[in-house]
PDB file of C-alpha atoms and ligand atoms in Angstrom:
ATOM      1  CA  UNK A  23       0.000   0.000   0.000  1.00 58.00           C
ATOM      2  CA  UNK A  24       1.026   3.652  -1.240  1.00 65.00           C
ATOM      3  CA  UNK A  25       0.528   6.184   0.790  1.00 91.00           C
ATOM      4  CA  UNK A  26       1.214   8.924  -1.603  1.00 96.00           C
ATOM      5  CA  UNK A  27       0.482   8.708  -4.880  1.00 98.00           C
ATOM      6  CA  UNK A  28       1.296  11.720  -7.526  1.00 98.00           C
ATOM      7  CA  UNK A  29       0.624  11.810 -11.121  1.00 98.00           C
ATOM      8  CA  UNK A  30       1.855  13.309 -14.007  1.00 98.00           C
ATOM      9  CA  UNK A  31      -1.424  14.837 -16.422  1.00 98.00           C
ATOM     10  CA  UNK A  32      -0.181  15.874 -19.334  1.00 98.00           C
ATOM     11  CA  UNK A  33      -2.553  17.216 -22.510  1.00 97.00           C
ATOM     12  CA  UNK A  34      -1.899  15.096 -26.037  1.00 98.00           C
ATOM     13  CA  UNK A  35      -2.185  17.948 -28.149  1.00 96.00           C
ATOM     14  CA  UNK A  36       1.111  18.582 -29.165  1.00 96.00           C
ATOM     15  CA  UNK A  37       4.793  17.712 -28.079  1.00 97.00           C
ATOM     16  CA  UNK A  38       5.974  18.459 -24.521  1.00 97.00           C
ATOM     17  CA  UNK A  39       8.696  20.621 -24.108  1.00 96.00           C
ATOM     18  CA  UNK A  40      10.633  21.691 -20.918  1.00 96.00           C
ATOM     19  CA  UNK A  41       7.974  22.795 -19.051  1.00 96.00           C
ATOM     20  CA  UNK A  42       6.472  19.946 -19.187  1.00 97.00           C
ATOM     21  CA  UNK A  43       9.712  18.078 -18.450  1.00 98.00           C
ATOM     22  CA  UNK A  44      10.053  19.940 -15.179  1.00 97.00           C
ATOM     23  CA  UNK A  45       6.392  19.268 -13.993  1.00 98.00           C
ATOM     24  CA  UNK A  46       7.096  15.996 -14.448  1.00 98.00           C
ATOM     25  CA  UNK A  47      10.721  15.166 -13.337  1.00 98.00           C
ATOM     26  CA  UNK A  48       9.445  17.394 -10.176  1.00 97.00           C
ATOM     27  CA  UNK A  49       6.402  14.804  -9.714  1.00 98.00           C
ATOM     28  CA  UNK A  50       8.815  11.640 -10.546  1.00 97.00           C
ATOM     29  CA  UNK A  51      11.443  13.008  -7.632  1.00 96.00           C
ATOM     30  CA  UNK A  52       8.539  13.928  -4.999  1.00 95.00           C
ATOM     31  CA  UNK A  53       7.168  10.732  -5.392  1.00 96.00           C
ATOM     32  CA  UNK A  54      10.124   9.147  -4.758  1.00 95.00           C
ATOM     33  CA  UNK A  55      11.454  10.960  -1.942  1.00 92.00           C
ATOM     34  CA  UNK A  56       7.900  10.233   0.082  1.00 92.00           C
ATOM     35  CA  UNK A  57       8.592   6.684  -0.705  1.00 94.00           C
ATOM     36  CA  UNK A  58       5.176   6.694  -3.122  1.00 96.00           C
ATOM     37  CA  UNK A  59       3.555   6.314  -6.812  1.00 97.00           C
ATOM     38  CA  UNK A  60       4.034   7.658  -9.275  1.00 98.00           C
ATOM     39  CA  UNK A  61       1.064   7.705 -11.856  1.00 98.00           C
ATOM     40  CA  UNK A  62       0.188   9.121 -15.281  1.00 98.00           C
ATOM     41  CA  UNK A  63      -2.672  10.111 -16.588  1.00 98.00           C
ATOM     42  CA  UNK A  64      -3.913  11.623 -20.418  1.00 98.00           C
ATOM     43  CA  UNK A  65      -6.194  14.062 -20.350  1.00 98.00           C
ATOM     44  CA  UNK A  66      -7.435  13.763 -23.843  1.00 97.00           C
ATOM     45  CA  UNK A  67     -10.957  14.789 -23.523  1.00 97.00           C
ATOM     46  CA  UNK A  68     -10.532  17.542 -26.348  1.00 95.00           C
ATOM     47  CA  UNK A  69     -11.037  15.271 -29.361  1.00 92.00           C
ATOM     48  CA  UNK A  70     -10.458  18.021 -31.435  1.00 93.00           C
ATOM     49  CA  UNK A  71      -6.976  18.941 -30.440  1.00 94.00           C
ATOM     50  CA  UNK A  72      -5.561  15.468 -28.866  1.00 96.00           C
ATOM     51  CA  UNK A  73      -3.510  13.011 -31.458  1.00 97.00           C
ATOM     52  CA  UNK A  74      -2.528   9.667 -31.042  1.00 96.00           C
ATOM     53  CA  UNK A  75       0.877  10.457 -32.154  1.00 97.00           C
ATOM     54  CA  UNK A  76       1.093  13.228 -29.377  1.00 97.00           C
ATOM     55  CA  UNK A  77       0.258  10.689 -26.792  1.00 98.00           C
ATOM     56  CA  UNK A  78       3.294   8.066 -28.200  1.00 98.00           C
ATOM     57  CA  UNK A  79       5.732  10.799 -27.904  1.00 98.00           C
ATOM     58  CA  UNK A  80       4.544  11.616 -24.616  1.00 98.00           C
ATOM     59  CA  UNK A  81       5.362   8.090 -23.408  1.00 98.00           C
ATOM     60  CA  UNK A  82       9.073   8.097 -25.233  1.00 98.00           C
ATOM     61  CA  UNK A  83       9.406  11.483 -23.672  1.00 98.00           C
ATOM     62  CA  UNK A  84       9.484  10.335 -20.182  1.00 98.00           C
ATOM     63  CA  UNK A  85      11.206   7.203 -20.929  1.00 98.00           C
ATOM     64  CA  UNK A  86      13.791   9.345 -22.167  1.00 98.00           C
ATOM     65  CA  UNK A  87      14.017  11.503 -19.049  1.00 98.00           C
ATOM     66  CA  UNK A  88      14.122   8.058 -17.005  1.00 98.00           C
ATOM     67  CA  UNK A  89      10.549   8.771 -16.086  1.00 98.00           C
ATOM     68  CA  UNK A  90       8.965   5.362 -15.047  1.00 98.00           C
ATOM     69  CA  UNK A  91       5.738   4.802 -13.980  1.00 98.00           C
ATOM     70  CA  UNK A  92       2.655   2.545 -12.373  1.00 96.00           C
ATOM     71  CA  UNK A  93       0.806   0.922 -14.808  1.00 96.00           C
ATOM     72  CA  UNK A  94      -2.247   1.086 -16.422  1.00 96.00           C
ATOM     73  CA  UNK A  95      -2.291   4.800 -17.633  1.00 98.00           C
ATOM     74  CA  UNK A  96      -5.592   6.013 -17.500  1.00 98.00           C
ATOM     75  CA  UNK A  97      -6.661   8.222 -20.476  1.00 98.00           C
ATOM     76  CA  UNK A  98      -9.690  10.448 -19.383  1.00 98.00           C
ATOM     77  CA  UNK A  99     -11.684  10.032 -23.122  1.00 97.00           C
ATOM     78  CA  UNK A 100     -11.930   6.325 -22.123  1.00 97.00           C
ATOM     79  CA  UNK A 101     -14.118   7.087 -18.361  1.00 97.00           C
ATOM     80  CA  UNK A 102     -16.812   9.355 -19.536  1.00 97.00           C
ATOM     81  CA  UNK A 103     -19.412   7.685 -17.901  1.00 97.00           C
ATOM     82  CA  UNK A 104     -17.335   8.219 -14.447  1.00 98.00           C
ATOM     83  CA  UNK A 105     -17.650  12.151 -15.392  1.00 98.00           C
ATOM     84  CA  UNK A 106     -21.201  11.840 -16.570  1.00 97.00           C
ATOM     85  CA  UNK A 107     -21.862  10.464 -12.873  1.00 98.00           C
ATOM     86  CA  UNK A 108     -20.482  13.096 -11.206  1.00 98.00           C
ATOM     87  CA  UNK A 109     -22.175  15.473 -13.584  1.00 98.00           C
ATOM     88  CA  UNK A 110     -25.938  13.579 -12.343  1.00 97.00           C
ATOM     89  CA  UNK A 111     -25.020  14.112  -8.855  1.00 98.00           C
ATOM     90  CA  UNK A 112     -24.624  17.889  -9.519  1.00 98.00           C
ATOM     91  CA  UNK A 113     -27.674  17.745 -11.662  1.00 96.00           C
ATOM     92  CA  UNK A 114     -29.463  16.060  -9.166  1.00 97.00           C
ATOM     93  CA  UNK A 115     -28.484  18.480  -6.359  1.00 97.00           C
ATOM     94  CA  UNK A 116     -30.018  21.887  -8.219  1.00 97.00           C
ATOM     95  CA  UNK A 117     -26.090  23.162  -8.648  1.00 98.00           C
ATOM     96  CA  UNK A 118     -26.072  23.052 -12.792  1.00 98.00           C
ATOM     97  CA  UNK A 119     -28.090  24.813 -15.522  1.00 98.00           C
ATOM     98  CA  UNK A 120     -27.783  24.662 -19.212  1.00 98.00           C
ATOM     99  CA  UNK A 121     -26.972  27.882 -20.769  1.00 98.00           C
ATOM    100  CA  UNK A 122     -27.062  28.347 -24.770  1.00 98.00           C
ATOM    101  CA  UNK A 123     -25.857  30.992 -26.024  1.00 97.00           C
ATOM    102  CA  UNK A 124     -22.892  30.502 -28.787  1.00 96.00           C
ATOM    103  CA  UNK A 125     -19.618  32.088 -28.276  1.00 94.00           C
ATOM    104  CA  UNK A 126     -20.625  34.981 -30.177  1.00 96.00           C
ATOM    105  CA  UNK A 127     -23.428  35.661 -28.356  1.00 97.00           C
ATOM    106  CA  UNK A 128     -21.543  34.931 -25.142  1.00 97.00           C
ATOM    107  CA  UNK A 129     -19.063  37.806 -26.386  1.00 97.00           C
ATOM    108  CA  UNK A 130     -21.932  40.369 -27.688  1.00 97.00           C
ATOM    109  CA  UNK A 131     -23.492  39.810 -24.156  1.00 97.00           C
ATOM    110  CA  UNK A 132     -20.158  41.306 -22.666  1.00 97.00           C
ATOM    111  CA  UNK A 133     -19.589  43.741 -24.894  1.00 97.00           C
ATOM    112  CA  UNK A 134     -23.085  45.293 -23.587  1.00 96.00           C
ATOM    113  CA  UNK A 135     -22.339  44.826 -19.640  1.00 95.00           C
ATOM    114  CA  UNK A 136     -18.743  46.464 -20.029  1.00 95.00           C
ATOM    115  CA  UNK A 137     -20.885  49.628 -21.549  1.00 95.00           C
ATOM    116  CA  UNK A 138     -21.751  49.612 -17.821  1.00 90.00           C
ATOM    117  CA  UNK A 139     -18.645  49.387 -16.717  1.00 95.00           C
ATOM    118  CA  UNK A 140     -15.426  46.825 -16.970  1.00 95.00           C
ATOM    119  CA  UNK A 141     -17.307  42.989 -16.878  1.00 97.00           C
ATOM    120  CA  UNK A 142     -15.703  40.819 -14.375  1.00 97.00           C
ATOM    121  CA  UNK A 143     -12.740  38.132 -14.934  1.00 97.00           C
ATOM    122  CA  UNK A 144     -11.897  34.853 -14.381  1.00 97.00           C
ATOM    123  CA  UNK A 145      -8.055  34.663 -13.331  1.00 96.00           C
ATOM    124  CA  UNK A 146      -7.162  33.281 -16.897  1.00 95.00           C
ATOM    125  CA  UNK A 147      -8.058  36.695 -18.140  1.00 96.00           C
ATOM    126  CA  UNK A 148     -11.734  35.123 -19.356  1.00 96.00           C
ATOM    127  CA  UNK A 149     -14.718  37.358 -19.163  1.00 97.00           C
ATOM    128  CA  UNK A 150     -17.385  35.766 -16.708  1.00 98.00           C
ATOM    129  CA  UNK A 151     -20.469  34.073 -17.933  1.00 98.00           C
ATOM    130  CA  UNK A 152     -22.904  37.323 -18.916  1.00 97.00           C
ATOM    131  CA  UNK A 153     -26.114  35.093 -19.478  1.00 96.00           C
ATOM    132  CA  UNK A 154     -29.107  34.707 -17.429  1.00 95.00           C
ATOM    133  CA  UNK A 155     -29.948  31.116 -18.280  1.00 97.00           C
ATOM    134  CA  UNK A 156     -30.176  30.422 -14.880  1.00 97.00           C
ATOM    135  CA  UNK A 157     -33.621  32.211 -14.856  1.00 96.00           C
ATOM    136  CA  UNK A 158     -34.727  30.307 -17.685  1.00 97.00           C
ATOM    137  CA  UNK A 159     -37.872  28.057 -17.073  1.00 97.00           C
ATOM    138  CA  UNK A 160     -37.987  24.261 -16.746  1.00 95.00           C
ATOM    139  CA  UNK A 161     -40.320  23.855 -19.636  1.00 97.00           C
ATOM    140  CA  UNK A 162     -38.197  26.422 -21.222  1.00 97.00           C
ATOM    141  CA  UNK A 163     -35.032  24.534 -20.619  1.00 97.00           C
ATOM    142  CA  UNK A 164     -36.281  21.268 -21.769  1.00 95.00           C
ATOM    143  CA  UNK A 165     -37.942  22.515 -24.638  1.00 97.00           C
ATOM    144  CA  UNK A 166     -34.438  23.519 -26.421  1.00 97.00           C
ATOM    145  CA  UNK A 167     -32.818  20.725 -25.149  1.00 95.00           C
ATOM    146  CA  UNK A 168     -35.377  18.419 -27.142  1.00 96.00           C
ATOM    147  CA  UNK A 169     -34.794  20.532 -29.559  1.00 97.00           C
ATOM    148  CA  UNK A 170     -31.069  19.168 -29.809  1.00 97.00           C
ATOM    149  CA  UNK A 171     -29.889  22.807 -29.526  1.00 97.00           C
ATOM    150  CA  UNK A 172     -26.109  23.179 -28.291  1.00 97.00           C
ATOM    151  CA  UNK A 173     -25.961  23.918 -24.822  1.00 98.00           C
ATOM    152  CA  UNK A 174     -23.637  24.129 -21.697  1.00 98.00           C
ATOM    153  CA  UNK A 175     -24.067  22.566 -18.303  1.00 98.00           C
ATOM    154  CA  UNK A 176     -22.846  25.372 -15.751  1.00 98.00           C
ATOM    155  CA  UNK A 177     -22.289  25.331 -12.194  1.00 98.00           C
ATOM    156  CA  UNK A 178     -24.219  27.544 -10.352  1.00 98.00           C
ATOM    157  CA  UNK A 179     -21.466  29.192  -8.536  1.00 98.00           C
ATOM    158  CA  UNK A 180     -23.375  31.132  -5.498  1.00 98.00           C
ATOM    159  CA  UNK A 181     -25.684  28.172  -4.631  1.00 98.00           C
ATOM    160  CA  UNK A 182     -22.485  25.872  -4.855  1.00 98.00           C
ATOM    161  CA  UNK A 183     -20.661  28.266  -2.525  1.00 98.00           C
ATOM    162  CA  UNK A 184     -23.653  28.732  -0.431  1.00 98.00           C
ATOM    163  CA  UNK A 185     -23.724  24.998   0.185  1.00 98.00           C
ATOM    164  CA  UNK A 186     -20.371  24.180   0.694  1.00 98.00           C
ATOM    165  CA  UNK A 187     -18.990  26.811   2.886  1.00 97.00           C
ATOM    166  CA  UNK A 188     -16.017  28.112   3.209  1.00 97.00           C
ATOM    167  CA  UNK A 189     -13.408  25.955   1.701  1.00 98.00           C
ATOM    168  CA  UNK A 190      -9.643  26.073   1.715  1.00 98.00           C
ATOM    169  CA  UNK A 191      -6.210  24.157   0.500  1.00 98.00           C
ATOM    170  CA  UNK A 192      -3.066  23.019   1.618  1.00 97.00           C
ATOM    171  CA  UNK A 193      -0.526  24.481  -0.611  1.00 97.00           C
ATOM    172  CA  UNK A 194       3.067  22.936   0.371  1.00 94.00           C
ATOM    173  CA  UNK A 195       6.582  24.031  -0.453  1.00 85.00           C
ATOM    174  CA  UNK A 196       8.897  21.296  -1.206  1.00 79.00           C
ATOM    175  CA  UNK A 197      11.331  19.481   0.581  1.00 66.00           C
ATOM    176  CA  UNK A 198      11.280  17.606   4.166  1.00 62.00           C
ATOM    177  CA  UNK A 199      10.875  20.857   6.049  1.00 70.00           C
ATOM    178  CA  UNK A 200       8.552  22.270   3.710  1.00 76.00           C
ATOM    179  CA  UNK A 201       5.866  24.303   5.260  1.00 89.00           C
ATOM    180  CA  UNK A 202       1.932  24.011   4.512  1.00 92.00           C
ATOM    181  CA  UNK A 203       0.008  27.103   4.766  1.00 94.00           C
ATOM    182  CA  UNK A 204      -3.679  26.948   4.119  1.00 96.00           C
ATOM    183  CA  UNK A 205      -5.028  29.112   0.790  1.00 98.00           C
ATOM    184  CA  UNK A 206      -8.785  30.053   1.298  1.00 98.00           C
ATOM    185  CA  UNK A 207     -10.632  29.153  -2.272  1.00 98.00           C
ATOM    186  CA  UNK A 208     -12.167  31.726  -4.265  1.00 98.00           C
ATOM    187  CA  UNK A 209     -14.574  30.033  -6.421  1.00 98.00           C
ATOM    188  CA  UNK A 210     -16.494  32.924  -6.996  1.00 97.00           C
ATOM    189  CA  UNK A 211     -13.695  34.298  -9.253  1.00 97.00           C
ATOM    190  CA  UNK A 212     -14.817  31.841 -11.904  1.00 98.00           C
ATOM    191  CA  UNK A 213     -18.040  32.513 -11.953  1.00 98.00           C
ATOM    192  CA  UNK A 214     -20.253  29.928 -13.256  1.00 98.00           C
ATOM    193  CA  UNK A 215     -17.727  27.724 -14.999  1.00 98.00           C
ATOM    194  CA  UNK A 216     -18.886  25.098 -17.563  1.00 98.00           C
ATOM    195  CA  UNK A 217     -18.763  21.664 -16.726  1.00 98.00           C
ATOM    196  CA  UNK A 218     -20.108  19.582 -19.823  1.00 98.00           C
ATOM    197  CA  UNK A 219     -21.520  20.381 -23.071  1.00 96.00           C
ATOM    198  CA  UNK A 220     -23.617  18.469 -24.605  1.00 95.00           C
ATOM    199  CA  UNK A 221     -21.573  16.922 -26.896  1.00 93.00           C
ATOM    200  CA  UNK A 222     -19.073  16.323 -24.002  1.00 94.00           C
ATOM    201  CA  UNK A 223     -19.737  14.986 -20.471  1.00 91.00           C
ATOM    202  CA  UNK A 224     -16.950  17.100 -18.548  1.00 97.00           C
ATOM    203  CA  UNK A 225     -14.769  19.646 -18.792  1.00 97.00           C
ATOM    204  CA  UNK A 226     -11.250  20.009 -17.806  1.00 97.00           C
ATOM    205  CA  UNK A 227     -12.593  21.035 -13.842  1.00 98.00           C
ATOM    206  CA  UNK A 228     -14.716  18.216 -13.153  1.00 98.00           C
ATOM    207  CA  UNK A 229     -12.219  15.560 -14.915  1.00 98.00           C
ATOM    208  CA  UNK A 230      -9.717  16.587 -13.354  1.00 98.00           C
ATOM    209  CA  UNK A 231     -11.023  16.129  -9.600  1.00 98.00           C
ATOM    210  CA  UNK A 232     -13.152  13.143 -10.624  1.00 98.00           C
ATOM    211  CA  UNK A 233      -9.481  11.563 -11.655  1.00 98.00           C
ATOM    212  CA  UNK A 234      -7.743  12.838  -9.056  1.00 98.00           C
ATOM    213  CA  UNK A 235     -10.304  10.854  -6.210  1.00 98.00           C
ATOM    214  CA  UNK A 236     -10.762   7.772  -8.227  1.00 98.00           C
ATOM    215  CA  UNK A 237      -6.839   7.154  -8.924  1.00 98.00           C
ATOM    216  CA  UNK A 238      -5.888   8.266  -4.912  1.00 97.00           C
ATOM    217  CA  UNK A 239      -3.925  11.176  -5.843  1.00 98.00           C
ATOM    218  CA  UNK A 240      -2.481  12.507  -2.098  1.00 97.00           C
ATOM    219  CA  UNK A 241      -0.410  15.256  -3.948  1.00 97.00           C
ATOM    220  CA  UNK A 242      -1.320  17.232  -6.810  1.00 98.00           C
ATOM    221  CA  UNK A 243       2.366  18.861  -8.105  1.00 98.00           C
ATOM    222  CA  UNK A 244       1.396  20.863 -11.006  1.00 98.00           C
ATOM    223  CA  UNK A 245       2.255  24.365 -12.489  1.00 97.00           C
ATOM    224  CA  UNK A 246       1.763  28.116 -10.694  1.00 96.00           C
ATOM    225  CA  UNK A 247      -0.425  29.036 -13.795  1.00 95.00           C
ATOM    226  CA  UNK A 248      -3.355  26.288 -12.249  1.00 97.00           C
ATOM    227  CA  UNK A 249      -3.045  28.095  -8.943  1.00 98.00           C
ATOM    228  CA  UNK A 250      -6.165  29.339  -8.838  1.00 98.00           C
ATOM    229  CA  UNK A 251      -7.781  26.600 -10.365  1.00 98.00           C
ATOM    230  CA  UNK A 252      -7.602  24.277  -7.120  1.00 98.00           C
ATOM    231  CA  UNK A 253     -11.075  27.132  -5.665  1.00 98.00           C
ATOM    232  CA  UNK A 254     -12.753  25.715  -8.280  1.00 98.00           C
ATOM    233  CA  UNK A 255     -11.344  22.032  -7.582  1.00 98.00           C
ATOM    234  CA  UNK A 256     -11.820  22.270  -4.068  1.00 98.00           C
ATOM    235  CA  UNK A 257     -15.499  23.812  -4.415  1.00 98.00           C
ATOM    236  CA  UNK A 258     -15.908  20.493  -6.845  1.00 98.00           C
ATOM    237  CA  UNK A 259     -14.783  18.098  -3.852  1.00 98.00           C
ATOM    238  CA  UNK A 260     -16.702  19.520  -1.404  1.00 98.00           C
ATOM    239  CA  UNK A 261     -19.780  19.334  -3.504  1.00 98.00           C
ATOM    240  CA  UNK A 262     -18.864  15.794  -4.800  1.00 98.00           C
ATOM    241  CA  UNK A 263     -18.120  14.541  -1.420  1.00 98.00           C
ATOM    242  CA  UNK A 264     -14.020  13.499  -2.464  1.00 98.00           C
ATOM    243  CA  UNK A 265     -11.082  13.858  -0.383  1.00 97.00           C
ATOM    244  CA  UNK A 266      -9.207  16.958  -1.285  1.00 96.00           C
ATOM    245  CA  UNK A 267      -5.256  16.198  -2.008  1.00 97.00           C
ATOM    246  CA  UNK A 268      -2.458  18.549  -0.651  1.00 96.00           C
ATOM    247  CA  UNK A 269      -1.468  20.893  -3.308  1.00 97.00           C
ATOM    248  CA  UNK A 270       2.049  22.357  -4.603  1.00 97.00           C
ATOM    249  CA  UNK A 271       1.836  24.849  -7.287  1.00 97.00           C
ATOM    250  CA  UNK A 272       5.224  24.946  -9.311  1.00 96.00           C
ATOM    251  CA  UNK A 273       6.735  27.616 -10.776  1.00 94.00           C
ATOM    252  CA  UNK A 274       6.892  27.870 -14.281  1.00 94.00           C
ATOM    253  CA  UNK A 275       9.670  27.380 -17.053  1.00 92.00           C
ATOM    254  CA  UNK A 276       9.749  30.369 -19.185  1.00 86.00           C
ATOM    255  CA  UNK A 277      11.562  31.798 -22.361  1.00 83.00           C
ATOM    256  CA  UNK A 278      14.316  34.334 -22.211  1.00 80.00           C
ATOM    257  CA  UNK A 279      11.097  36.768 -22.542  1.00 80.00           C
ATOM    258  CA  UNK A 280      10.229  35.829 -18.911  1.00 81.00           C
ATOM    259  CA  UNK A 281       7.220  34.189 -20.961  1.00 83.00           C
ATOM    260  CA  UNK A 282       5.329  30.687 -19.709  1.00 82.00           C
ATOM    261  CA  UNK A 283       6.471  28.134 -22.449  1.00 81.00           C
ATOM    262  CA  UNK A 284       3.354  27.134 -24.656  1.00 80.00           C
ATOM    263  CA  UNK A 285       2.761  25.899 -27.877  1.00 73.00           C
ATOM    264  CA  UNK A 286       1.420  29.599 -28.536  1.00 72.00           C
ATOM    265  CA  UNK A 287       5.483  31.039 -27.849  1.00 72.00           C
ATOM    266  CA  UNK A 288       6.788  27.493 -30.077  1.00 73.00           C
ATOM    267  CA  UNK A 289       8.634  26.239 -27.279  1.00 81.00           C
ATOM    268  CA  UNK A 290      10.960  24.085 -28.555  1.00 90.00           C
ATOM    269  CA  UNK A 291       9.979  20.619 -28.123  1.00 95.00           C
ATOM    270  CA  UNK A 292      11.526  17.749 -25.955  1.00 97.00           C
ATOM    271  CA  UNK A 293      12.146  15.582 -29.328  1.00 97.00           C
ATOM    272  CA  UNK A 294      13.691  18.503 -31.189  1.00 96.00           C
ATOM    273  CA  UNK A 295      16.151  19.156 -28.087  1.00 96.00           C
ATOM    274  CA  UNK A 296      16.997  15.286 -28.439  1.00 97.00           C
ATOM    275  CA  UNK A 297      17.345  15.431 -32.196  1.00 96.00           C
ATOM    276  CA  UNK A 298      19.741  18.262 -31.530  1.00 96.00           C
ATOM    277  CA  UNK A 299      22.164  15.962 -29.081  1.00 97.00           C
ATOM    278  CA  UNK A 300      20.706  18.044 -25.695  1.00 97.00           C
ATOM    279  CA  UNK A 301      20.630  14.586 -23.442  1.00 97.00           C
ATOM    280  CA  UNK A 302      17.854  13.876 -20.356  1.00 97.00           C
ATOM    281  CA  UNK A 303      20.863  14.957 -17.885  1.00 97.00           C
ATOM    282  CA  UNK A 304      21.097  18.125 -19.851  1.00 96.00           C
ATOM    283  CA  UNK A 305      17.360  18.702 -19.769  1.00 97.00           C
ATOM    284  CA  UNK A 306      17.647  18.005 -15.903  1.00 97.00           C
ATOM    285  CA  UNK A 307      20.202  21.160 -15.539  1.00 96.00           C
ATOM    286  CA  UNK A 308      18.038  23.017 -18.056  1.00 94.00           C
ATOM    287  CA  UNK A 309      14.959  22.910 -16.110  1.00 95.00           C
ATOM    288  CA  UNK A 310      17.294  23.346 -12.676  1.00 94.00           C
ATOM    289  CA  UNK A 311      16.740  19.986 -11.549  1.00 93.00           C
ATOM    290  CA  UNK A 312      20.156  18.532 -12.442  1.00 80.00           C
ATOM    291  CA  UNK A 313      22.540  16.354  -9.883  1.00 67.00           C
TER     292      UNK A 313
HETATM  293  N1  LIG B 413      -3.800  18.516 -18.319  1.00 63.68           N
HETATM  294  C1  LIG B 413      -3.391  19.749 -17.697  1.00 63.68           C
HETATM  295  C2  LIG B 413      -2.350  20.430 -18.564  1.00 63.68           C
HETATM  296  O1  LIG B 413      -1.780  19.796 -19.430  1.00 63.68           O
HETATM  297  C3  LIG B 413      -2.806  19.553 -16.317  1.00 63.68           C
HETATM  298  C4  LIG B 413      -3.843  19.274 -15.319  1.00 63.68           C
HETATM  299  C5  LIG B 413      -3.412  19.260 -13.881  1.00 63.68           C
HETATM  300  O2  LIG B 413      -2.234  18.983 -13.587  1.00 63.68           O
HETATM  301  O3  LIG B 413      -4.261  19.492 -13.035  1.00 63.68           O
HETATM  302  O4  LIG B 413      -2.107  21.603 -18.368  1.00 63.68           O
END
């Protein structure tokens, strides 16, 4: 028996590159040094964007870094139903509406509340939900989901906060003497988030702490720029009834612009590094992780 497990979740839709190899050399080493598992897991629930050929690098990737890790991987397109679930519960509780505007609507809708005044954001720079869906009837509701119209099942932030409380996180430092502090959640920053769409069950949010309790994860190691996230996560746990994991936000690996590496700045990819004759020690000093 494990008694800390940490995972690795990395996105097939396009080639890791030292950011990523930091995240996950930092998970790898943490695991190790509290003497538990080390998991990965694909989130590939964006059909659109995720390749098979993404995913096979990712797994020569780590090899290459000396990553190893507890089999089976668990790749999140193949457990909707377990996010479909959690979705019913939600559903079932009175904490998620279908909205259904388009984007463009979404975006007009803004446009007319910042004539008021500058419209609220989410901490990814996103302009909160502007809609009123929430008011819309029951018949209503059903009606245009008969219909087949698009649509988007939201949480209903307020009553969600209003239920669960006040809700906080451990957010570690590293290392054996590493102190904890606690980090009061802020869900309401989000506003109401989407958590399915019709023609998918879940959303990065709710897969992500669905995953997180089924697989046992103790210690969520992931980047500073999912920080805020965990209000959202937490606010998901509480509702869901799952334990909620100690956190430790990382900071990033950026370009000689100070910026986050992305495929939007072309970071340079693991397998073009290789190609190049950088080796995994190399990467290790790169990413200020080397021995
Ligand atoms: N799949 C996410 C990403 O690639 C990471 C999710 C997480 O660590 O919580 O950014």
């Amino acid at each position: 028996m494990y008694t800390s497990v940490l995972r690795f979740a990395p996105s097939p839709n396009g080639y890791l590159h030292l950011g990523h190899a930091y995240s996950a050399l930092l998970n790898f080493d943490m695991a190790r040094e509290l003497g538990g598992r080390f998991i990965l897991r694909i989130e590939d629930i964006d059909a659109a964007r995720c390749r098979p050929e993404y995913e096979a690098a990712i797994y020569e990737d780590l090899r290459w870094l000396g990553i190893s890790w507890v089999e089976p991987v668990r790749r999140q397109s193949q457990h909707l139903a377990d996010y479909q679930a959690a979705i019913a519960k939600l559903e079932s509780a009175g904490l998620v509406y279908p909205s259904f505007e388009s984007r463009s609507e979404i975006n007009a809708l803004v446009t007319e509340r910042e004539r008021h005044g500058p419209w609220p954001r989410d901490p990814d720079g996103v302009p909160l939900y502007p809609g009123r869906a929430r008011q819309m009837s029951m018949v209503e509701r059903e009606r245009r989901r008969r219909a087949g119209e698009p649509f988007a099942l939201r949480l209903a932030t307020d009553a969600a906060v209003a239920r669960a409380g006040v809700l906080s996180w451990s957010e570690t430092a590293r290392g054996p003497r590493a102190e904890t502090r606690r980090v009061t959640a802020v869900p309401q920053q989000w506003g109401d988030v989407v958590l399915a769409r019709k023609e998918l069950p879940t959303s990065y949010h709710l897969s992500v702490v669905v995953d997180d309790a089924l697989q046992g994860v103790t210690n969520v190691v992931r980047g500073q720029d999912l920080f805020w996230s965990t209000s959202i996560h937490r606010l998901l746990q509480a509702l869901l009834g799952l334990p909620d994991p100690v956190y430790h936000h990382h900071r990033l690996i950026t370009d000689d612009d100070g910026r986050k590496l992305s495929k939007a700045t072309h970071a340079t990819s693991l397998r073009e590094l290789r190609a190049a004759g950088v080796s995994a020690a190399d990467v290790k000093r790169m990413v200020g992780l080397g021995r």
